[in-house]
JSON list of C-alpha atoms in Angstrom, two decimals:
[
{"chain": "A", "resi": 89, "resn": "MET", "atom": "CA", "xyz": [0.01, -0.01, 0.00]},
{"chain": "A", "resi": 90, "resn": "MET", "atom": "CA", "xyz": [1.27, 3.48, -0.90]},
{"chain": "A", "resi": 91, "resn": "ARG", "atom": "CA", "xyz": [1.83, 6.16, 1.75]},
{"chain": "A", "resi": 92, "resn": "CYS", "atom": "CA", "xyz": [1.99, 9.93, 1.47]},
{"chain": "A", "resi": 93, "resn": "ILE", "atom": "CA", "xyz": [5.71, 10.91, 1.04]},
{"chain": "A", "resi": 94, "resn": "ARG", "atom": "CA", "xyz": [5.20, 13.85, 3.44]},
{"chain": "A", "resi": 95, "resn": "CYS", "atom": "CA", "xyz": [2.94, 12.62, 6.32]},
{"chain": "A", "resi": 96, "resn": "GLY", "atom": "CA", "xyz": [3.02, 8.89, 5.91]},
{"chain": "A", "resi": 97, "resn": "LYS", "atom": "CA", "xyz": [-0.77, 8.55, 5.59]},
{"chain": "A", "resi": 98, "resn": "GLU", "atom": "CA", "xyz": [-1.76, 5.29, 3.89]},
{"chain": "A", "resi": 99, "resn": "PHE", "atom": "CA", "xyz": [-3.73, 5.82, 0.68]},
{"chain": "A", "resi": 100, "resn": "SER", "atom": "CA", "xyz": [-6.91, 3.85, 0.16]},
{"chain": "A", "resi": 101, "resn": "ALA", "atom": "CA", "xyz": [-8.00, 2.86, -3.34]},
{"chain": "A", "resi": 102, "resn": "SER", "atom": "CA", "xyz": [-11.63, 3.56, -2.33]},
{"chain": "A", "resi": 103, "resn": "ALA", "atom": "CA", "xyz": [-11.01, 6.98, -0.78]},
{"chain": "A", "resi": 104, "resn": "PRO", "atom": "CA", "xyz": [-11.21, 10.16, -2.82]},
{"chain": "A", "resi": 105, "resn": "ASP", "atom": "CA", "xyz": [-7.52, 10.95, -2.05]},
{"chain": "A", "resi": 106, "resn": "GLY", "atom": "CA", "xyz": [-6.20, 7.63, -3.19]},
{"chain": "A", "resi": 107, "resn": "ARG", "atom": "CA", "xyz": [-4.86, 6.82, -6.65]},
{"chain": "A", "resi": 108, "resn": "VAL", "atom": "CA", "xyz": [-5.62, 9.75, -8.96]},
{"chain": "A", "resi": 109, "resn": "ALA", "atom": "CA", "xyz": [-4.02, 8.93, -12.25]},
{"chain": "A", "resi": 110, "resn": "SER", "atom": "CA", "xyz": [-1.49, 6.57, -13.87]},
{"chain": "A", "resi": 111, "resn": "ILE", "atom": "CA", "xyz": [0.39, 6.53, -17.18]},
{"chain": "A", "resi": 112, "resn": "SER", "atom": "CA", "xyz": [2.67, 3.99, -18.88]},
{"chain": "A", "resi": 113, "resn": "GLY", "atom": "CA", "xyz": [5.27, 4.38, -21.62]},
{"chain": "A", "resi": 114, "resn": "SER", "atom": "CA", "xyz": [7.93, 2.26, -23.32]},
{"chain": "A", "resi": 115, "resn": "ILE", "atom": "CA", "xyz": [11.40, 3.76, -23.22]},
{"chain": "A", "resi": 116, "resn": "LEU", "atom": "CA", "xyz": [14.17, 1.86, -25.01]},
{"chain": "A", "resi": 117, "resn": "GLY", "atom": "CA", "xyz": [12.14, -1.34, -24.55]},
{"chain": "A", "resi": 118, "resn": "ASP", "atom": "CA", "xyz": [11.58, -0.77, -20.84]},
{"chain": "A", "resi": 119, "resn": "GLU", "atom": "CA", "xyz": [8.18, 0.03, -19.35]},
{"chain": "A", "resi": 120, "resn": "CYS", "atom": "CA", "xyz": [7.82, 3.01, -17.08]},
{"chain": "A", "resi": 121, "resn": "THR", "atom": "CA", "xyz": [4.60, 3.58, -15.15]},
{"chain": "A", "resi": 122, "resn": "ASP", "atom": "CA", "xyz": [3.95, 6.67, -13.04]},
{"chain": "A", "resi": 123, "resn": "THR", "atom": "CA", "xyz": [1.09, 6.61, -10.62]},
{"chain": "A", "resi": 124, "resn": "TYR", "atom": "CA", "xyz": [-0.12, 9.79, -8.83]},
{"chain": "A", "resi": 125, "resn": "TYR", "atom": "CA", "xyz": [-1.59, 9.83, -5.35]},
{"chain": "A", "resi": 126, "resn": "PHE", "atom": "CA", "xyz": [-3.08, 12.94, -3.68]},
{"chain": "A", "resi": 127, "resn": "CYS", "atom": "CA", "xyz": [-3.08, 13.46, 0.09]},
{"chain": "A", "resi": 128, "resn": "LYS", "atom": "CA", "xyz": [-5.95, 15.74, 1.18]},
{"chain": "A", "resi": 129, "resn": "ASP", "atom": "CA", "xyz": [-4.31, 16.15, 4.62]},
{"chain": "A", "resi": 130, "resn": "CYS", "atom": "CA", "xyz": [-1.04, 17.57, 3.19]},
{"chain": "A", "resi": 131, "resn": "GLY", "atom": "CA", "xyz": [-2.29, 18.91, -0.08]},
{"chain": "A", "resi": 132, "resn": "VAL", "atom": "CA", "xyz": [0.55, 17.26, -2.04]},
{"chain": "A", "resi": 133, "resn": "TYR", "atom": "CA", "xyz": [1.00, 14.49, -4.52]},
{"chain": "A", "resi": 134, "resn": "THR", "atom": "CA", "xyz": [3.22, 11.39, -4.14]},
{"chain": "A", "resi": 135, "resn": "VAL", "atom": "CA", "xyz": [4.28, 9.66, -7.33]},
{"chain": "A", "resi": 136, "resn": "GLU", "atom": "CA", "xyz": [5.09, 5.96, -7.48]},
{"chain": "A", "resi": 137, "resn": "VAL", "atom": "CA", "xyz": [7.44, 5.12, -10.32]},
{"chain": "A", "resi": 138, "resn": "CYS", "atom": "CA", "xyz": [7.60, 1.52, -11.57]},
{"chain": "A", "resi": 139, "resn": "TYR", "atom": "CA", "xyz": [10.38, 0.81, -14.06]},
{"chain": "A", "resi": 140, "resn": "ASP", "atom": "CA", "xyz": [10.33, -2.66, -15.56]},
{"chain": "A", "resi": 141, "resn": "ASN", "atom": "CA", "xyz": [13.38, -3.17, -17.76]},
{"chain": "A", "resi": 142, "resn": "PHE", "atom": "CA", "xyz": [13.47, -5.62, -20.64]},
{"chain": "A", "resi": 143, "resn": "THR", "atom": "CA", "xyz": [15.34, -8.23, -18.56]},
{"chain": "A", "resi": 144, "resn": "GLY", "atom": "CA", "xyz": [12.29, -8.53, -16.30]},
{"chain": "A", "resi": 145, "resn": "THR", "atom": "CA", "xyz": [13.77, -6.65, -13.33]},
{"chain": "A", "resi": 146, "resn": "GLU", "atom": "CA", "xyz": [11.30, -4.21, -11.78]},
{"chain": "A", "resi": 147, "resn": "GLU", "atom": "CA", "xyz": [12.40, -1.19, -9.76]},
{"chain": "A", "resi": 148, "resn": "ILE", "atom": "CA", "xyz": [9.85, 0.77, -7.72]},
{"chain": "A", "resi": 149, "resn": "SER", "atom": "CA", "xyz": [10.67, 4.19, -6.36]},
{"chain": "A", "resi": 150, "resn": "VAL", "atom": "CA", "xyz": [8.73, 7.10, -4.94]},
{"chain": "A", "resi": 151, "resn": "ARG", "atom": "CA", "xyz": [9.12, 10.82, -5.73]},
{"chain": "A", "resi": 152, "resn": "GLY", "atom": "CA", "xyz": [7.62, 13.99, -4.42]},
{"chain": "A", "resi": 153, "resn": "PRO", "atom": "CA", "xyz": [6.12, 15.64, -2.69]},
{"chain": "A", "resi": 154, "resn": "LEU", "atom": "CA", "xyz": [4.70, 17.53, -5.65]},
{"chain": "A", "resi": 155, "resn": "SER", "atom": "CA", "xyz": [2.73, 20.67, -5.03]},
{"chain": "A", "resi": 156, "resn": "LYS", "atom": "CA", "xyz": [-0.99, 20.55, -5.79]},
{"chain": "A", "resi": 157, "resn": "ALA", "atom": "CA", "xyz": [-0.48, 22.83, -8.82]},
{"chain": "A", "resi": 158, "resn": "GLU", "atom": "CA", "xyz": [2.28, 20.73, -10.26]},
{"chain": "A", "resi": 159, "resn": "GLY", "atom": "CA", "xyz": [0.51, 17.45, -9.64]},
{"chain": "A", "resi": 160, "resn": "ASP", "atom": "CA", "xyz": [-2.78, 18.79, -11.00]},
{"chain": "A", "resi": 161, "resn": "ALA", "atom": "CA", "xyz": [-0.96, 19.87, -14.22]},
{"chain": "A", "resi": 162, "resn": "GLN", "atom": "CA", "xyz": [0.55, 16.36, -14.63]},
{"chain": "A", "resi": 163, "resn": "VAL", "atom": "CA", "xyz": [-2.78, 14.64, -13.94]},
{"chain": "A", "resi": 164, "resn": "ALA", "atom": "CA", "xyz": [-4.54, 16.88, -16.41]},
{"chain": "A", "resi": 165, "resn": "GLN", "atom": "CA", "xyz": [-1.97, 15.99, -19.06]},
{"chain": "A", "resi": 166, "resn": "ILE", "atom": "CA", "xyz": [-2.40, 12.28, -18.36]},
{"chain": "A", "resi": 167, "resn": "ARG", "atom": "CA", "xyz": [-6.19, 12.58, -18.61]},
{"chain": "A", "resi": 168, "resn": "GLN", "atom": "CA", "xyz": [-5.86, 13.98, -22.12]},
{"chain": "A", "resi": 169, "resn": "CYS", "atom": "CA", "xyz": [-5.11, 10.40, -23.25]},
{"chain": "A", "resi": 170, "resn": "SER", "atom": "CA", "xyz": [-7.93, 7.86, -23.60]},
{"chain": "A", "resi": 171, "resn": "ARG", "atom": "CA", "xyz": [-5.43, 4.96, -23.11]},
{"chain": "A", "resi": 172, "resn": "PRO", "atom": "CA", "xyz": [-2.88, 6.09, -20.44]},
{"chain": "A", "resi": 173, "resn": "TRP", "atom": "CA", "xyz": [-2.27, 2.44, -19.51]},
{"chain": "A", "resi": 174, "resn": "ASP", "atom": "CA", "xyz": [-1.06, 1.62, -23.07]},
{"chain": "A", "resi": 175, "resn": "LYS", "atom": "CA", "xyz": [2.70, 1.85, -23.11]},
{"chain": "A", "resi": 176, "resn": "LYS", "atom": "CA", "xyz": [2.61, 1.77, -26.92]},
{"chain": "A", "resi": 177, "resn": "CYS", "atom": "CA", "xyz": [0.36, 4.85, -27.24]},
{"chain": "A", "resi": 178, "resn": "ARG", "atom": "CA", "xyz": [2.05, 7.79, -29.01]},
{"chain": "A", "resi": 179, "resn": "CYS", "atom": "CA", "xyz": [-0.69, 10.41, -28.63]},
{"chain": "A", "resi": 180, "resn": "ALA", "atom": "CA", "xyz": [0.32, 14.03, -27.90]},
{"chain": "A", "resi": 181, "resn": "ALA", "atom": "CA", "xyz": [-0.28, 13.58, -24.16]},
{"chain": "A", "resi": 182, "resn": "HIS", "atom": "CA", "xyz": [2.01, 10.52, -23.95]},
{"chain": "A", "resi": 183, "resn": "ARG", "atom": "CA", "xyz": [4.73, 12.26, -26.02]},
{"chain": "A", "resi": 184, "resn": "ALA", "atom": "CA", "xyz": [4.53, 15.43, -23.88]},
{"chain": "A", "resi": 185, "resn": "TYR", "atom": "CA", "xyz": [4.50, 13.53, -20.56]},
{"chain": "A", "resi": 186, "resn": "PHE", "atom": "CA", "xyz": [7.48, 11.45, -21.44]},
{"chain": "A", "resi": 187, "resn": "ARG", "atom": "CA", "xyz": [9.23, 14.35, -23.19]},
{"chain": "A", "resi": 188, "resn": "ASP", "atom": "CA", "xyz": [9.51, 12.61, -26.55]},
{"chain": "A", "resi": 189, "resn": "THR", "atom": "CA", "xyz": [11.65, 9.78, -25.12]},
{"chain": "A", "resi": 190, "resn": "LEU", "atom": "CA", "xyz": [9.27, 6.97, -26.10]},
{"chain": "A", "resi": 191, "resn": "ASP", "atom": "CA", "xyz": [10.51, 4.28, -28.45]}
]
């Protein structure tokens, strides 16, 4: 279970401040998935980064805290895609989010 990077509160999938958005992309054959969580108590985002390289090794890290404004902007960009889960998608939102580094 994910926790807020600032206060340590556990996020619940059923609560309104749980998982907000997620996007996957393929970079040099590796899959990168960023998942955004928002903490109503702190007013910040925590981002879980899952990086699955082509050898099958998965690395999970957490970054943040992101301000509400910065996180809201990233979530809005992700929501511009109808298939954010599709690592092969090359829509404008995917290209912008991953800064044109997709393969």
